[in-house]
Tab-separated table of N, CA and C in Angstrom:
chain	number	residue	atom	x	y	z
A	17	MET	N	57.798	34.272	44.988
A	17	MET	CA	57.555	33.130	44.133
A	17	MET	C	56.281	32.417	44.591
A	18	ASN	N	55.351	32.227	43.676
A	18	ASN	CA	54.111	31.520	43.984
A	18	ASN	C	54.287	30.034	43.715
A	19	THR	N	53.784	29.233	44.627
A	19	THR	CA	53.783	27.796	44.389
A	19	THR	C	52.347	27.348	44.200
A	20	LEU	N	52.157	26.484	43.257
A	20	LEU	CA	50.817	25.972	42.990
A	20	LEU	C	50.421	24.979	44.070
A	21	PRO	N	49.132	24.938	44.412
A	21	PRO	CA	48.693	23.936	45.391
A	21	PRO	C	48.804	22.540	44.789
A	22	LYS	N	48.937	21.569	45.649
A	22	LYS	CA	48.966	20.184	45.179
A	22	LYS	C	47.569	19.796	44.700
A	23	CYS	N	47.521	19.028	43.638
A	23	CYS	CA	46.250	18.556	43.085
A	23	CYS	C	46.190	17.035	43.206
A	24	TYR	N	45.048	16.548	43.626
A	24	TYR	CA	44.850	15.113	43.807
A	24	TYR	C	43.702	14.652	42.913
A	25	GLY	N	43.832	13.476	42.349
A	25	GLY	CA	42.765	12.895	41.554
A	25	GLY	C	42.099	11.774	42.335
A	26	ILE	N	40.790	11.893	42.534
A	26	ILE	CA	40.026	10.833	43.200
A	26	ILE	C	38.948	10.376	42.226
A	27	ILE	N	38.976	9.108	41.884
A	27	ILE	CA	38.048	8.540	40.910
A	27	ILE	C	36.970	7.755	41.646
A	28	PRO	N	35.714	8.236	41.630
A	28	PRO	CA	34.650	7.462	42.269
A	28	PRO	C	34.292	6.249	41.404
A	29	ALA	N	34.174	5.091	42.028
A	29	ALA	CA	33.873	3.857	41.296
A	29	ALA	C	32.776	3.098	42.035
A	30	ARG	N	31.572	3.172	41.514
A	30	ARG	CA	30.406	2.563	42.150
A	30	ARG	C	29.932	1.373	41.314
A	31	TYR	N	29.689	0.257	41.957
A	31	TYR	CA	29.256	-0.943	41.246
A	31	TYR	C	27.770	-0.908	40.906
A	32	LYS	N	26.965	-0.366	41.798
A	32	LYS	CA	25.505	-0.471	41.681
A	32	LYS	C	24.862	0.648	40.872
A	33	SER	N	25.470	1.043	39.787
A	33	SER	CA	24.888	2.050	38.910
A	33	SER	C	23.579	1.526	38.323
A	34	THR	N	22.609	2.407	38.149
A	34	THR	CA	21.331	1.965	37.579
A	34	THR	C	21.421	1.800	36.066
A	35	ARG	N	22.237	2.599	35.398
A	35	ARG	CA	22.321	2.524	33.941
A	35	ARG	C	23.283	1.450	33.448
A	36	PHE	N	24.353	1.195	34.203
A	36	PHE	CA	25.362	0.217	33.768
A	36	PHE	C	25.968	-0.432	35.007
A	37	PRO	N	25.224	-1.357	35.636
A	37	PRO	CA	25.753	-2.009	36.840
A	37	PRO	C	27.101	-2.686	36.563
A	38	GLY	N	28.033	-2.495	37.479
A	38	GLY	CA	29.344	-3.116	37.351
A	38	GLY	C	30.285	-2.422	36.385
A	39	LYS	N	29.929	-1.220	35.947
A	39	LYS	CA	30.738	-0.519	34.940
A	39	LYS	C	32.225	-0.430	35.289
A	40	PRO	N	32.611	-0.122	36.525
A	40	PRO	CA	34.051	-0.030	36.806
A	40	PRO	C	34.817	-1.325	36.528
A	41	LEU	N	34.117	-2.463	36.562
A	41	LEU	CA	34.775	-3.751	36.316
A	41	LEU	C	34.609	-4.242	34.876
A	42	ALA	N	33.938	-3.454	34.041
A	42	ALA	CA	33.736	-3.854	32.646
A	42	ALA	C	35.087	-4.073	31.971
A	43	ASP	N	35.212	-5.191	31.277
A	43	ASP	CA	36.469	-5.552	30.625
A	43	ASP	C	36.691	-4.712	29.371
A	44	ILE	N	37.850	-4.064	29.320
A	44	ILE	CA	38.273	-3.325	28.132
A	44	ILE	C	39.697	-3.785	27.823
A	45	LEU	N	39.836	-4.525	26.754
A	45	LEU	CA	41.148	-5.035	26.341
A	45	LEU	C	41.863	-5.789	27.460
A	46	GLY	N	41.096	-6.575	28.219
A	46	GLY	CA	41.685	-7.429	29.245
A	46	GLY	C	41.883	-6.794	30.610
A	47	LYS	N	41.501	-5.543	30.765
A	47	LYS	CA	41.624	-4.851	32.059
A	47	LYS	C	40.280	-4.211	32.400
A	48	PRO	N	39.988	-4.062	33.705
A	48	PRO	CA	38.737	-3.400	34.075
A	48	PRO	C	38.777	-1.909	33.717
A	49	MET	N	37.608	-1.347	33.461
A	49	MET	CA	37.517	0.052	33.057
A	49	MET	C	38.235	0.980	34.024
A	50	PHE	N	38.097	0.741	35.354
A	50	PHE	CA	38.723	1.650	36.310
A	50	PHE	C	40.236	1.712	36.121
A	51	TRP	N	40.848	0.605	35.688
A	51	TRP	CA	42.295	0.576	35.472
A	51	TRP	C	42.691	1.552	34.371
A	52	HIS	N	41.903	1.569	33.295
A	52	HIS	CA	42.175	2.489	32.187
A	52	HIS	C	42.005	3.941	32.634
A	53	VAL	N	40.950	4.223	33.388
A	53	VAL	CA	40.714	5.584	33.884
A	53	VAL	C	41.866	6.009	34.795
A	54	PHE	N	42.255	5.136	35.717
A	54	PHE	CA	43.357	5.434	36.633
A	54	PHE	C	44.644	5.741	35.872
A	55	ASN	N	44.982	4.893	34.908
A	55	ASN	CA	46.236	5.085	34.183
A	55	ASN	C	46.231	6.334	33.313
A	56	ARG	N	45.095	6.714	32.792
A	56	ARG	CA	45.003	7.982	32.054
A	56	ARG	C	45.155	9.158	33.008
A	57	ALA	N	44.495	9.082	34.149
A	57	ALA	CA	44.545	10.185	35.113
A	57	ALA	C	45.958	10.401	35.639
A	58	ARG	N	46.676	9.332	35.880
A	58	ARG	CA	48.018	9.507	36.447
A	58	ARG	C	49.024	10.035	35.432
A	59	LEU	N	48.646	10.101	34.167
A	59	LEU	CA	49.494	10.741	33.158
A	59	LEU	C	49.453	12.265	33.262
A	60	CYS	N	48.475	12.786	33.972
A	60	CYS	CA	48.327	14.233	34.124
A	60	CYS	C	49.448	14.757	35.027
A	61	PRO	N	50.341	15.586	34.504
A	61	PRO	CA	51.481	16.033	35.303
A	61	PRO	C	51.102	16.928	36.483
A	62	GLU	N	49.921	17.525	36.443
A	62	GLU	CA	49.499	18.400	37.537
A	62	GLU	C	49.017	17.637	38.769
A	63	LEU	N	48.722	16.361	38.619
A	63	LEU	CA	48.211	15.587	39.748
A	63	LEU	C	49.347	15.027	40.597
A	64	THR	N	49.264	15.276	41.892
A	64	THR	CA	50.235	14.757	42.847
A	64	THR	C	50.069	13.249	43.001
A	65	SER	N	48.820	12.808	43.093
A	65	SER	CA	48.517	11.380	43.182
A	65	SER	C	47.089	11.143	42.720
A	66	VAL	N	46.801	9.887	42.417
A	66	VAL	CA	45.466	9.479	41.971
A	66	VAL	C	45.062	8.263	42.786
A	67	VAL	N	43.808	8.239	43.227
A	67	VAL	CA	43.299	7.125	44.026
A	67	VAL	C	41.873	6.804	43.581
A	68	LEU	N	41.507	5.548	43.687
A	68	LEU	CA	40.159	5.086	43.384
A	68	LEU	C	39.357	5.064	44.682
A	69	ALA	N	38.109	5.518	44.639
A	69	ALA	CA	37.229	5.499	45.810
A	69	ALA	C	36.011	4.641	45.483
A	70	THR	N	35.786	3.591	46.273
A	70	THR	CA	34.680	2.674	46.003
A	70	THR	C	34.012	2.224	47.291
A	71	ASP	N	32.802	1.699	47.146
A	71	ASP	CA	32.094	1.107	48.282
A	71	ASP	C	31.885	-0.391	48.061
A	72	ASP	N	32.558	-0.935	47.065
A	72	ASP	CA	32.304	-2.318	46.658
A	72	ASP	C	33.547	-3.189	46.846
A	73	ASP	N	33.368	-4.319	47.520
A	73	ASP	CA	34.489	-5.227	47.783
A	73	ASP	C	35.113	-5.785	46.506
A	74	ARG	N	34.291	-6.026	45.483
A	74	ARG	CA	34.821	-6.572	44.223
A	74	ARG	C	35.766	-5.575	43.549
A	75	ILE	N	35.347	-4.311	43.525
A	75	ILE	CA	36.187	-3.274	42.920
A	75	ILE	C	37.443	-3.072	43.757
A	76	PHE	N	37.274	-3.028	45.081
A	76	PHE	CA	38.414	-2.840	45.984
A	76	PHE	C	39.451	-3.938	45.768
A	77	SER	N	38.997	-5.178	45.723
A	77	SER	CA	39.898	-6.321	45.544
A	77	SER	C	40.605	-6.273	44.188
A	78	ALA	N	39.847	-5.971	43.138
A	78	ALA	CA	40.444	-5.894	41.799
A	78	ALA	C	41.484	-4.779	41.728
A	79	ALA	N	41.202	-3.657	42.373
A	79	ALA	CA	42.153	-2.539	42.379
A	79	ALA	C	43.442	-2.932	43.095
A	80	GLU	N	43.304	-3.573	44.239
A	80	GLU	CA	44.502	-4.010	44.971
A	80	GLU	C	45.347	-4.969	44.135
A	81	LYS	N	44.691	-5.897	43.443
A	81	LYS	CA	45.420	-6.869	42.621
A	81	LYS	C	46.183	-6.200	41.480
A	82	LEU	N	45.672	-5.057	41.013
A	82	LEU	CA	46.310	-4.342	39.903
A	82	LEU	C	47.183	-3.181	40.390
A	83	ASP	N	47.444	-3.139	41.696
A	83	ASP	CA	48.275	-2.085	42.298
A	83	ASP	C	47.737	-0.679	42.052
A	84	VAL	N	46.415	-0.549	42.036
A	84	VAL	CA	45.778	0.763	41.931
A	84	VAL	C	45.447	1.215	43.348
A	85	PRO	N	45.934	2.374	43.780
A	85	PRO	CA	45.592	2.858	45.120
A	85	PRO	C	44.077	2.991	45.252
A	86	VAL	N	43.525	2.454	46.336
A	86	VAL	CA	42.069	2.424	46.492
A	86	VAL	C	41.683	2.703	47.937
A	87	VAL	N	40.553	3.381	48.098
A	87	VAL	CA	40.000	3.708	49.409
A	87	VAL	C	38.580	3.160	49.464
A	88	MET	N	38.243	2.479	50.559
A	88	MET	CA	36.876	1.991	50.750
A	88	MET	C	36.057	3.108	51.391
A	89	THR	N	34.885	3.368	50.809
A	89	THR	CA	33.988	4.401	51.325
A	89	THR	C	32.650	3.782	51.713
A	90	ARG	N	31.842	4.574	52.390
A	90	ARG	CA	30.501	4.114	52.775
A	90	ARG	C	29.641	3.913	51.526
A	91	ALA	N	28.605	3.105	51.654
A	91	ALA	CA	27.719	2.818	50.526
A	91	ALA	C	26.529	3.766	50.447
A	92	ASP	N	26.341	4.614	51.446
A	92	ASP	CA	25.124	5.425	51.505
A	92	ASP	C	25.267	6.829	50.917
A	93	HIS	N	26.285	7.074	50.113
A	93	HIS	CA	26.456	8.406	49.528
A	93	HIS	C	25.389	8.682	48.479
A	94	GLU	N	24.924	9.932	48.450
A	94	GLU	CA	23.922	10.321	47.461
A	94	GLU	C	24.543	10.662	46.109
A	95	SER	N	25.850	10.941	46.099
A	95	SER	CA	26.497	11.316	44.841
A	95	SER	C	27.966	10.904	44.852
A	96	GLY	N	28.551	10.927	43.668
A	96	GLY	CA	29.979	10.668	43.554
A	96	GLY	C	30.803	11.734	44.258
A	97	THR	N	30.286	12.958	44.283
A	97	THR	CA	30.977	14.050	44.976
A	97	THR	C	31.099	13.750	46.458
A	98	ASP	N	30.035	13.210	47.056
A	98	ASP	CA	30.079	12.835	48.473
A	98	ASP	C	31.125	11.745	48.715
A	99	ARG	N	31.212	10.796	47.805
A	99	ARG	CA	32.190	9.712	47.920
A	99	ARG	C	33.615	10.275	47.819
A	100	VAL	N	33.822	11.201	46.900
A	100	VAL	CA	35.136	11.831	46.739
A	100	VAL	C	35.521	12.594	48.004
A	101	PHE	N	34.562	13.305	48.590
A	101	PHE	CA	34.837	14.062	49.818
A	101	PHE	C	35.261	13.124	50.950
A	102	GLU	N	34.534	12.018	51.117
A	102	GLU	CA	34.904	11.058	52.161
A	102	GLU	C	36.306	10.496	51.910
A	103	ALA	N	36.599	10.153	50.663
A	103	ALA	CA	37.921	9.611	50.337
A	103	ALA	C	39.016	10.636	50.622
A	104	ALA	N	38.771	11.884	50.272
A	104	ALA	CA	39.759	12.945	50.519
A	104	ALA	C	40.044	13.080	52.007
A	105	GLU	N	38.996	13.001	52.813
A	105	GLU	CA	39.189	13.069	54.263
A	105	GLU	C	39.957	11.849	54.777
A	106	SER	N	39.645	10.669	54.250
A	106	SER	CA	40.266	9.448	54.775
A	106	SER	C	41.753	9.353	54.432
A	107	ILE	N	42.162	9.923	53.305
A	107	ILE	CA	43.589	9.888	52.964
A	107	ILE	C	44.292	11.182	53.378
A	108	LYS	N	43.548	12.010	54.112
A	108	LYS	CA	44.104	13.225	54.720
A	108	LYS	C	44.717	14.190	53.709
A	109	ILE	N	43.953	14.468	52.654
A	109	ILE	CA	44.388	15.477	51.695
A	109	ILE	C	44.311	16.836	52.382
A	110	PRO	N	45.355	17.652	52.302
A	110	PRO	CA	45.341	18.964	52.956
A	110	PRO	C	44.196	19.839	52.444
A	111	GLN	N	43.676	20.688	53.307
A	111	GLN	CA	42.541	21.531	52.937
A	111	GLN	C	42.886	22.553	51.864
A	112	ASP	N	44.164	22.872	51.695
A	112	ASP	CA	44.536	23.832	50.659
A	112	ASP	C	44.821	23.160	49.315
A	113	ALA	N	44.597	21.865	49.234
A	113	ALA	CA	44.813	21.127	47.985
A	113	ALA	C	43.597	21.268	47.087
A	114	VAL	N	43.805	20.962	45.828
A	114	VAL	CA	42.722	21.033	44.846
A	114	VAL	C	42.306	19.621	44.480
């Protein structure tokens, strides 16, 4: 019997975007954008868990207030992929996970 690896969802949320600064906190129907993304992602039955990864205190605080799991990452990442990798390491996602 084959068992599927556990899958984790990590959502990078950066405040200092050049095209849309503060996008993760943009209000959509009374909630920040990241809240909507998180709640859609956690509907995916294949995901074991979903967490937000940010380098911004405002996003971190807002996530905590809305009970969204959040990880603080360094601000010097060159890409969202780098931020996701750091978050995966910090929450100790197993190496055989997807």
